[in-house]
Amino acid sequence: SCASKRASGHSPDAHSFRCGISPWNSAAKTFFVWITEMPAERKDQSFALPRSLTGLRFLCRCDRMKPINLNLWGKDSMKIGVIQASSQKEKNNIIFESVTKTVKPLGHEVVNFGVFDDSPQQYSYIEVAICVSLLLSSRSVDFVVTGCSSGQGMMLACNSLPGVLCGYTPTPQDAFLFGRINNGNATSLPLGLNWGWLGEINLRCTLSELFHGPFGEGYPVHDADRKRRDTKLLKQMNETVKKTWVDIIDDIDRESLKKAKRFAKRFTKQ
């Protein structure tokens, strides 16, 4: 966590920075997180972060970039983010409308982060996965529906990053089992592979089964206790072996981070 990154534990040439987040602007549907250099007189309250981050804005709060509770079981309402790679940006509105139609009656909120069909900038599944991880690690959203042409690359990229347990759900059966058993916080959909004519029907059925009932309750019923124990162990391993964003941010590709910053500036449309 950030507590482990206090200036006192770093070399003398480490620069101190402060982090913060703006309030959610419901009218503009925007928020941002900033990282800037801390005044010398307040260094006792700051964290030591890489010099390269000065003035960089992210869609996350640094003071919450720690392993998070991935358990959604029993959560009455969720903020669900929709975000997919540019390769399938023409399907963004279909995904958003399908997710909204599925979860709004359940009391959940949906926020559409794009990539929108009018976006001139291209974002790969790697760059979108960074945004997914930052959104979840910052607790800006509780769950993310994402995808790319095959769905596989996005799933792998998301599971390589902090704070994400992403399932690959090409069918309603996969989605049902992922929700009831694996209890992750993101799902990756194949938005090009096997889409075909009326592919949105499979999408809607898949989303319906994903959110059909509580997450993580275990399935089948007669084996639910064991399934919940296994899922708990899986999540413990997921948090144990992964570093936090504070630990890895100086090693992540700089261009990808810059594109994530530019992407955040487009969060003005829902």
mmCIF file of C-alpha atoms in Angstrom:
data_model
loop_
_atom_site.group_PDB
_atom_site.id
_atom_site.type_symbol
_atom_site.label_atom_id
_atom_site.label_comp_id
_atom_site.label_asym_id
_atom_site.label_seq_id
_atom_site.Cartn_x
_atom_site.Cartn_y
_atom_site.Cartn_z
ATOM 1 C CA SER A 1 0.000 0.000 0.000
ATOM 2 C CA CYS A 2 0.973 3.643 -0.138
ATOM 3 C CA ALA A 3 1.827 3.509 3.544
ATOM 4 C CA SER A 4 4.847 1.426 2.616
ATOM 5 C CA LYS A 5 6.017 4.157 0.258
ATOM 6 C CA ARG A 6 6.462 7.000 2.725
ATOM 7 C CA ALA A 7 9.400 9.275 2.074
ATOM 8 C CA SER A 8 11.229 8.143 5.180
ATOM 9 C CA GLY A 9 11.706 4.720 3.637
ATOM 10 C CA HIS A 10 13.240 5.922 0.384
ATOM 11 C CA SER A 11 16.564 7.177 -0.779
ATOM 12 C CA PRO A 12 17.497 10.863 -0.129
ATOM 13 C CA ASP A 13 16.945 11.822 -3.768
ATOM 14 C CA ALA A 14 13.360 10.521 -3.840
ATOM 15 C CA HIS A 15 10.876 13.294 -4.507
ATOM 16 C CA SER A 16 7.718 13.534 -2.447
ATOM 17 C CA PHE A 17 4.313 13.770 -4.066
ATOM 18 C CA ARG A 18 0.707 14.143 -3.010
ATOM 19 C CA CYS A 19 -2.327 12.494 -4.517
ATOM 20 C CA GLY A 20 -5.995 13.373 -4.636
ATOM 21 C CA ILE A 21 -9.245 12.857 -6.476
ATOM 22 C CA SER A 22 -11.819 15.347 -7.636
ATOM 23 C CA PRO A 23 -15.478 14.799 -6.692
ATOM 24 C CA TRP A 24 -17.593 12.895 -9.196
ATOM 25 C CA ASN A 25 -19.224 15.476 -11.431
ATOM 26 C CA SER A 26 -22.647 13.979 -12.153
ATOM 27 C CA ALA A 27 -23.481 16.661 -14.720
ATOM 28 C CA ALA A 28 -20.299 16.306 -16.780
ATOM 29 C CA LYS A 29 -19.859 12.659 -15.758
ATOM 30 C CA THR A 30 -16.168 13.226 -15.121
ATOM 31 C CA PHE A 31 -13.640 12.807 -12.357
ATOM 32 C CA PHE A 32 -9.887 12.785 -12.247
ATOM 33 C CA VAL A 33 -7.039 11.907 -9.972
ATOM 34 C CA TRP A 34 -3.951 14.029 -9.787
ATOM 35 C CA ILE A 35 -0.404 13.393 -8.623
ATOM 36 C CA THR A 36 1.716 16.437 -8.016
ATOM 37 C CA GLU A 37 4.804 17.421 -6.069
ATOM 38 C CA MET A 38 4.259 18.005 -2.352
ATOM 39 C CA PRO A 39 5.445 21.299 -0.805
ATOM 40 C CA ALA A 40 8.537 20.826 1.339
ATOM 41 C CA GLU A 41 6.758 21.856 4.554
ATOM 42 C CA ARG A 42 4.240 19.020 4.137
ATOM 43 C CA LYS A 43 6.596 16.192 3.224
ATOM 44 C CA ASP A 44 5.745 14.376 6.443
ATOM 45 C CA GLN A 45 2.257 13.750 4.996
ATOM 46 C CA SER A 46 3.368 12.714 1.526
ATOM 47 C CA PHE A 47 4.353 9.599 -0.361
ATOM 48 C CA ALA A 48 7.515 9.115 -2.401
ATOM 49 C CA LEU A 49 6.614 8.388 -6.010
ATOM 50 C CA PRO A 50 8.664 8.499 -9.195
ATOM 51 C CA ARG A 51 9.652 11.923 -10.519
ATOM 52 C CA SER A 52 8.107 10.986 -13.881
ATOM 53 C CA LEU A 53 4.627 11.117 -12.351
ATOM 54 C CA THR A 54 4.687 14.840 -11.569
ATOM 55 C CA GLY A 55 1.496 16.435 -12.813
ATOM 56 C CA LEU A 56 0.177 13.195 -14.308
ATOM 57 C CA ARG A 57 -3.545 12.616 -13.906
ATOM 58 C CA PHE A 58 -4.998 9.168 -13.532
ATOM 59 C CA LEU A 59 -8.483 7.770 -13.044
ATOM 60 C CA CYS A 60 -7.566 6.359 -9.630
ATOM 61 C CA ARG A 61 -6.725 7.358 -6.095
ATOM 62 C CA CYS A 62 -3.183 6.555 -5.056
ATOM 63 C CA ASP A 63 -4.133 6.260 -1.383
ATOM 64 C CA ARG A 64 -6.356 3.320 -2.345
ATOM 65 C CA MET A 65 -4.022 1.498 -4.713
ATOM 66 C CA LYS A 66 -3.783 -1.533 -2.484
ATOM 67 C CA PRO A 67 -5.163 -5.054 -2.847
ATOM 68 C CA ILE A 68 -8.925 -4.652 -2.627
ATOM 69 C CA ASN A 69 -11.713 -6.860 -1.411
ATOM 70 C CA LEU A 70 -12.879 -8.612 -4.562
ATOM 71 C CA ASN A 71 -15.938 -10.121 -2.862
ATOM 72 C CA LEU A 72 -19.168 -8.859 -4.420
ATOM 73 C CA TRP A 73 -21.352 -11.474 -2.719
ATOM 74 C CA GLY A 74 -24.251 -9.834 -0.933
ATOM 75 C CA LYS A 75 -23.552 -6.369 -2.366
ATOM 76 C CA ASP A 76 -26.942 -4.675 -2.795
ATOM 77 C CA SER A 77 -25.919 -2.302 -5.558
ATOM 78 C CA MET A 78 -22.870 -1.876 -7.733
ATOM 79 C CA LYS A 79 -21.387 0.762 -9.996
ATOM 80 C CA ILE A 80 -20.622 -1.133 -13.192
ATOM 81 C CA GLY A 81 -18.223 0.247 -15.784
ATOM 82 C CA VAL A 82 -18.405 -0.509 -19.508
ATOM 83 C CA ILE A 83 -15.152 -0.164 -21.447
ATOM 84 C CA GLN A 84 -13.850 -2.071 -24.477
ATOM 85 C CA ALA A 85 -10.976 -1.915 -26.951
ATOM 86 C CA SER A 86 -11.047 0.309 -30.035
ATOM 87 C CA SER A 87 -11.180 -2.719 -32.330
ATOM 88 C CA GLN A 88 -14.841 -3.115 -31.360
ATOM 89 C CA LYS A 89 -15.788 0.485 -30.682
ATOM 90 C CA GLU A 90 -18.795 0.278 -32.998
ATOM 91 C CA LYS A 91 -20.342 -2.112 -30.455
ATOM 92 C CA ASN A 92 -19.877 0.213 -27.469
ATOM 93 C CA ASN A 93 -23.445 1.452 -27.474
ATOM 94 C CA ILE A 94 -24.842 -2.081 -27.851
ATOM 95 C CA ILE A 95 -22.798 -3.210 -24.846
ATOM 96 C CA PHE A 96 -23.803 -0.206 -22.762
ATOM 97 C CA GLU A 97 -27.509 -0.539 -23.571
ATOM 98 C CA SER A 98 -27.436 -4.301 -22.963
ATOM 99 C CA VAL A 99 -25.700 -3.956 -19.592
ATOM 100 C CA THR A 100 -28.048 -1.144 -18.555
ATOM 101 C CA LYS A 101 -31.147 -3.107 -19.541
ATOM 102 C CA THR A 102 -29.889 -6.104 -17.573
ATOM 103 C CA VAL A 103 -28.754 -4.495 -14.329
ATOM 104 C CA LYS A 104 -30.796 -1.315 -13.891
ATOM 105 C CA PRO A 105 -33.855 -3.263 -12.643
ATOM 106 C CA LEU A 106 -31.509 -4.823 -10.059
ATOM 107 C CA GLY A 107 -30.585 -1.393 -8.670
ATOM 108 C CA HIS A 108 -27.107 -1.140 -10.198
ATOM 109 C CA GLU A 109 -25.609 1.943 -11.878
ATOM 110 C CA VAL A 110 -23.829 1.749 -15.231
ATOM 111 C CA VAL A 111 -21.123 4.164 -16.417
ATOM 112 C CA ASN A 112 -19.987 4.051 -20.043
ATOM 113 C CA PHE A 113 -16.265 4.791 -20.402
ATOM 114 C CA GLY A 114 -16.041 3.958 -24.127
ATOM 115 C CA VAL A 115 -14.103 3.483 -26.294
ATOM 116 C CA PHE A 116 -16.845 5.427 -28.099
ATOM 117 C CA ASP A 117 -17.516 4.929 -31.774
ATOM 118 C CA ASP A 118 -16.492 8.519 -32.564
ATOM 119 C CA SER A 119 -13.144 8.320 -30.778
ATOM 120 C CA PRO A 120 -10.284 9.299 -33.133
ATOM 121 C CA GLN A 121 -7.680 7.706 -30.851
ATOM 122 C CA GLN A 122 -6.996 3.969 -30.974
ATOM 123 C CA TYR A 123 -6.718 2.042 -27.690
ATOM 124 C CA SER A 124 -5.447 -1.528 -27.651
ATOM 125 C CA TYR A 125 -6.658 -4.187 -25.241
ATOM 126 C CA ILE A 126 -3.454 -3.644 -23.252
ATOM 127 C CA GLU A 127 -4.166 0.054 -22.760
ATOM 128 C CA VAL A 128 -7.819 -0.538 -21.944
ATOM 129 C CA ALA A 129 -6.823 -3.235 -19.426
ATOM 130 C CA ILE A 130 -4.701 -0.623 -17.634
ATOM 131 C CA CYS A 131 -7.795 1.572 -17.384
ATOM 132 C CA VAL A 132 -9.825 -1.389 -16.090
ATOM 133 C CA SER A 133 -7.254 -2.071 -13.371
ATOM 134 C CA LEU A 134 -7.072 1.574 -12.343
ATOM 135 C CA LEU A 135 -10.848 1.892 -12.197
ATOM 136 C CA LEU A 136 -11.157 -1.184 -9.979
ATOM 137 C CA SER A 137 -8.074 -0.541 -7.843
ATOM 138 C CA SER A 138 -9.294 2.971 -7.099
ATOM 139 C CA ARG A 139 -12.753 1.603 -6.241
ATOM 140 C CA SER A 140 -14.237 4.016 -8.731
ATOM 141 C CA VAL A 141 -16.361 1.106 -9.937
ATOM 142 C CA ASP A 142 -17.229 -2.275 -8.435
ATOM 143 C CA PHE A 143 -17.381 -4.306 -11.625
ATOM 144 C CA VAL A 144 -16.286 -3.909 -15.254
ATOM 145 C CA VAL A 145 -17.765 -5.333 -18.440
ATOM 146 C CA THR A 146 -15.061 -5.257 -21.085
ATOM 147 C CA GLY A 147 -13.904 -7.078 -24.182
ATOM 148 C CA CYS A 148 -11.981 -7.088 -27.453
ATOM 149 C CA SER A 149 -12.280 -8.955 -30.732
ATOM 150 C CA SER A 150 -11.675 -12.396 -29.198
ATOM 151 C CA GLY A 151 -12.076 -11.495 -25.518
ATOM 152 C CA GLN A 152 -9.027 -13.602 -24.682
ATOM 153 C CA GLY A 153 -6.375 -10.876 -24.884
ATOM 154 C CA MET A 154 -8.390 -8.512 -22.704
ATOM 155 C CA MET A 155 -8.953 -11.218 -20.110
ATOM 156 C CA LEU A 156 -5.243 -12.068 -19.982
ATOM 157 C CA ALA A 157 -4.158 -8.421 -19.830
ATOM 158 C CA CYS A 158 -6.643 -7.622 -17.056
ATOM 159 C CA ASN A 159 -5.554 -10.619 -14.985
ATOM 160 C CA SER A 160 -1.932 -9.480 -15.306
ATOM 161 C CA LEU A 161 -2.705 -6.214 -13.485
ATOM 162 C CA PRO A 162 -3.492 -5.324 -9.861
ATOM 163 C CA GLY A 163 -6.959 -5.497 -8.376
ATOM 164 C CA VAL A 164 -8.581 -7.503 -11.175
ATOM 165 C CA LEU A 165 -10.052 -10.996 -11.316
ATOM 166 C CA CYS A 166 -11.432 -11.200 -14.837
ATOM 167 C CA GLY A 167 -13.379 -14.044 -16.374
ATOM 168 C CA TYR A 168 -13.776 -14.968 -20.034
ATOM 169 C CA THR A 169 -17.500 -15.351 -20.697
ATOM 170 C CA PRO A 170 -18.327 -16.160 -24.341
ATOM 171 C CA THR A 171 -21.573 -17.979 -23.496
ATOM 172 C CA PRO A 172 -24.428 -17.648 -20.978
ATOM 173 C CA GLN A 173 -23.235 -20.861 -19.285
ATOM 174 C CA ASP A 174 -19.736 -19.450 -18.779
ATOM 175 C CA ALA A 175 -21.175 -16.202 -17.436
ATOM 176 C CA PHE A 176 -23.508 -17.962 -14.996
ATOM 177 C CA LEU A 177 -20.711 -20.119 -13.581
ATOM 178 C CA PHE A 178 -18.252 -17.219 -13.376
ATOM 179 C CA GLY A 179 -20.734 -15.145 -11.387
ATOM 180 C CA ARG A 180 -21.938 -17.876 -9.067
ATOM 181 C CA ILE A 181 -18.601 -19.620 -8.482
ATOM 182 C CA ASN A 182 -15.557 -17.491 -9.364
ATOM 183 C CA ASN A 183 -17.024 -14.202 -8.113
ATOM 184 C CA GLY A 184 -14.613 -11.926 -9.994
ATOM 185 C CA ASN A 185 -14.901 -8.196 -10.583
ATOM 186 C CA ALA A 186 -14.576 -8.051 -14.387
ATOM 187 C CA THR A 187 -15.734 -10.014 -17.388
ATOM 188 C CA SER A 188 -14.253 -10.042 -20.885
ATOM 189 C CA LEU A 189 -16.510 -10.705 -23.853
ATOM 190 C CA PRO A 190 -15.663 -11.822 -27.412
ATOM 191 C CA LEU A 191 -17.060 -8.923 -29.426
ATOM 192 C CA GLY A 192 -15.821 -10.012 -32.848
ATOM 193 C CA LEU A 193 -15.187 -13.768 -32.714
ATOM 194 C CA ASN A 194 -18.382 -15.736 -33.444
ATOM 195 C CA TRP A 195 -20.462 -12.566 -33.143
ATOM 196 C CA GLY A 196 -22.427 -13.189 -36.319
ATOM 197 C CA TRP A 197 -25.907 -12.027 -37.221
ATOM 198 C CA LEU A 198 -27.905 -10.979 -34.121
ATOM 199 C CA GLY A 199 -24.838 -11.442 -31.924
ATOM 200 C CA GLU A 200 -26.401 -8.986 -29.478
ATOM 201 C CA ILE A 201 -28.908 -11.711 -28.530
ATOM 202 C CA ASN A 202 -26.104 -13.891 -27.176
ATOM 203 C CA LEU A 203 -24.624 -10.812 -25.490
ATOM 204 C CA ARG A 204 -27.868 -10.037 -23.675
ATOM 205 C CA CYS A 205 -28.393 -13.645 -22.639
ATOM 206 C CA THR A 206 -24.792 -13.801 -21.392
ATOM 207 C CA LEU A 207 -25.200 -10.645 -19.311
ATOM 208 C CA SER A 208 -28.519 -11.859 -17.970
ATOM 209 C CA GLU A 209 -26.949 -15.066 -16.684
ATOM 210 C CA LEU A 210 -23.908 -13.214 -15.318
ATOM 211 C CA PHE A 211 -26.060 -11.071 -13.052
ATOM 212 C CA HIS A 212 -28.611 -13.801 -12.359
ATOM 213 C CA GLY A 213 -28.500 -14.043 -8.582
ATOM 214 C CA PRO A 214 -25.819 -13.187 -5.997
ATOM 215 C CA PHE A 215 -22.158 -13.358 -6.932
ATOM 216 C CA GLY A 216 -20.086 -16.051 -5.262
ATOM 217 C CA GLU A 217 -22.919 -18.045 -3.705
ATOM 218 C CA GLY A 218 -21.452 -21.295 -5.003
ATOM 219 C CA TYR A 219 -22.781 -23.802 -7.513
ATOM 220 C CA PRO A 220 -24.115 -26.453 -7.627
ATOM 221 C CA VAL A 221 -26.032 -26.027 -4.387
ATOM 222 C CA HIS A 222 -24.922 -29.343 -2.885
ATOM 223 C CA ASP A 223 -21.273 -28.345 -3.366
ATOM 224 C CA ALA A 224 -21.583 -24.609 -2.673
ATOM 225 C CA ASP A 225 -19.505 -24.576 0.521
ATOM 226 C CA ARG A 226 -16.473 -26.127 -1.165
ATOM 227 C CA LYS A 227 -16.824 -23.816 -4.151
ATOM 228 C CA ARG A 228 -16.835 -20.757 -1.870
ATOM 229 C CA ARG A 229 -13.741 -22.008 -0.023
ATOM 230 C CA ASP A 230 -11.885 -22.545 -3.288
ATOM 231 C CA THR A 231 -12.851 -19.085 -4.533
ATOM 232 C CA LYS A 232 -11.597 -17.531 -1.306
ATOM 233 C CA LEU A 233 -8.232 -19.275 -1.757
ATOM 234 C CA LEU A 234 -8.060 -18.143 -5.384
ATOM 235 C CA LYS A 235 -8.586 -14.516 -4.398
ATOM 236 C CA GLN A 236 -5.995 -14.769 -1.641
ATOM 237 C CA MET A 237 -3.453 -16.035 -4.177
ATOM 238 C CA ASN A 238 -4.467 -13.314 -6.629
ATOM 239 C CA GLU A 239 -3.739 -10.617 -4.046
ATOM 240 C CA THR A 240 -0.612 -12.289 -2.671
ATOM 241 C CA VAL A 241 1.267 -12.667 -5.952
ATOM 242 C CA LYS A 242 0.368 -9.275 -7.433
ATOM 243 C CA LYS A 243 2.106 -6.007 -6.670
ATOM 244 C CA THR A 244 0.185 -2.780 -6.186
ATOM 245 C CA TRP A 245 0.118 0.112 -8.680
ATOM 246 C CA VAL A 246 2.400 2.062 -6.373
ATOM 247 C CA ASP A 247 4.965 -0.731 -6.714
ATOM 248 C CA ILE A 248 4.764 -1.159 -10.471
ATOM 249 C CA ILE A 249 3.882 2.246 -11.874
ATOM 250 C CA ASP A 250 7.475 3.237 -12.636
ATOM 251 C CA ASP A 251 7.973 0.039 -14.649
ATOM 252 C CA ILE A 252 4.828 0.225 -16.781
ATOM 253 C CA ASP A 253 5.250 1.353 -20.385
ATOM 254 C CA ARG A 254 5.175 5.160 -20.331
ATOM 255 C CA GLU A 255 3.321 5.535 -23.621
ATOM 256 C CA SER A 256 0.554 3.259 -22.366
ATOM 257 C CA LEU A 257 0.198 5.359 -19.228
ATOM 258 C CA LYS A 258 0.097 8.548 -21.289
ATOM 259 C CA LYS A 259 -2.666 7.060 -23.420
ATOM 260 C CA ALA A 260 -4.583 6.117 -20.262
ATOM 261 C CA LYS A 261 -4.300 9.761 -19.239
ATOM 262 C CA ARG A 262 -5.646 10.916 -22.605
ATOM 263 C CA PHE A 263 -8.405 8.355 -22.360
ATOM 264 C CA ALA A 264 -9.487 9.768 -18.997
ATOM 265 C CA LYS A 265 -10.024 13.151 -20.603
ATOM 266 C CA ARG A 266 -12.759 11.612 -22.756
ATOM 267 C CA PHE A 267 -14.841 10.529 -19.773
ATOM 268 C CA THR A 268 -17.370 13.231 -20.490
ATOM 269 C CA LYS A 269 -19.949 11.135 -22.295
ATOM 270 C CA GLN A 270 -22.225 8.381 -21.069
#
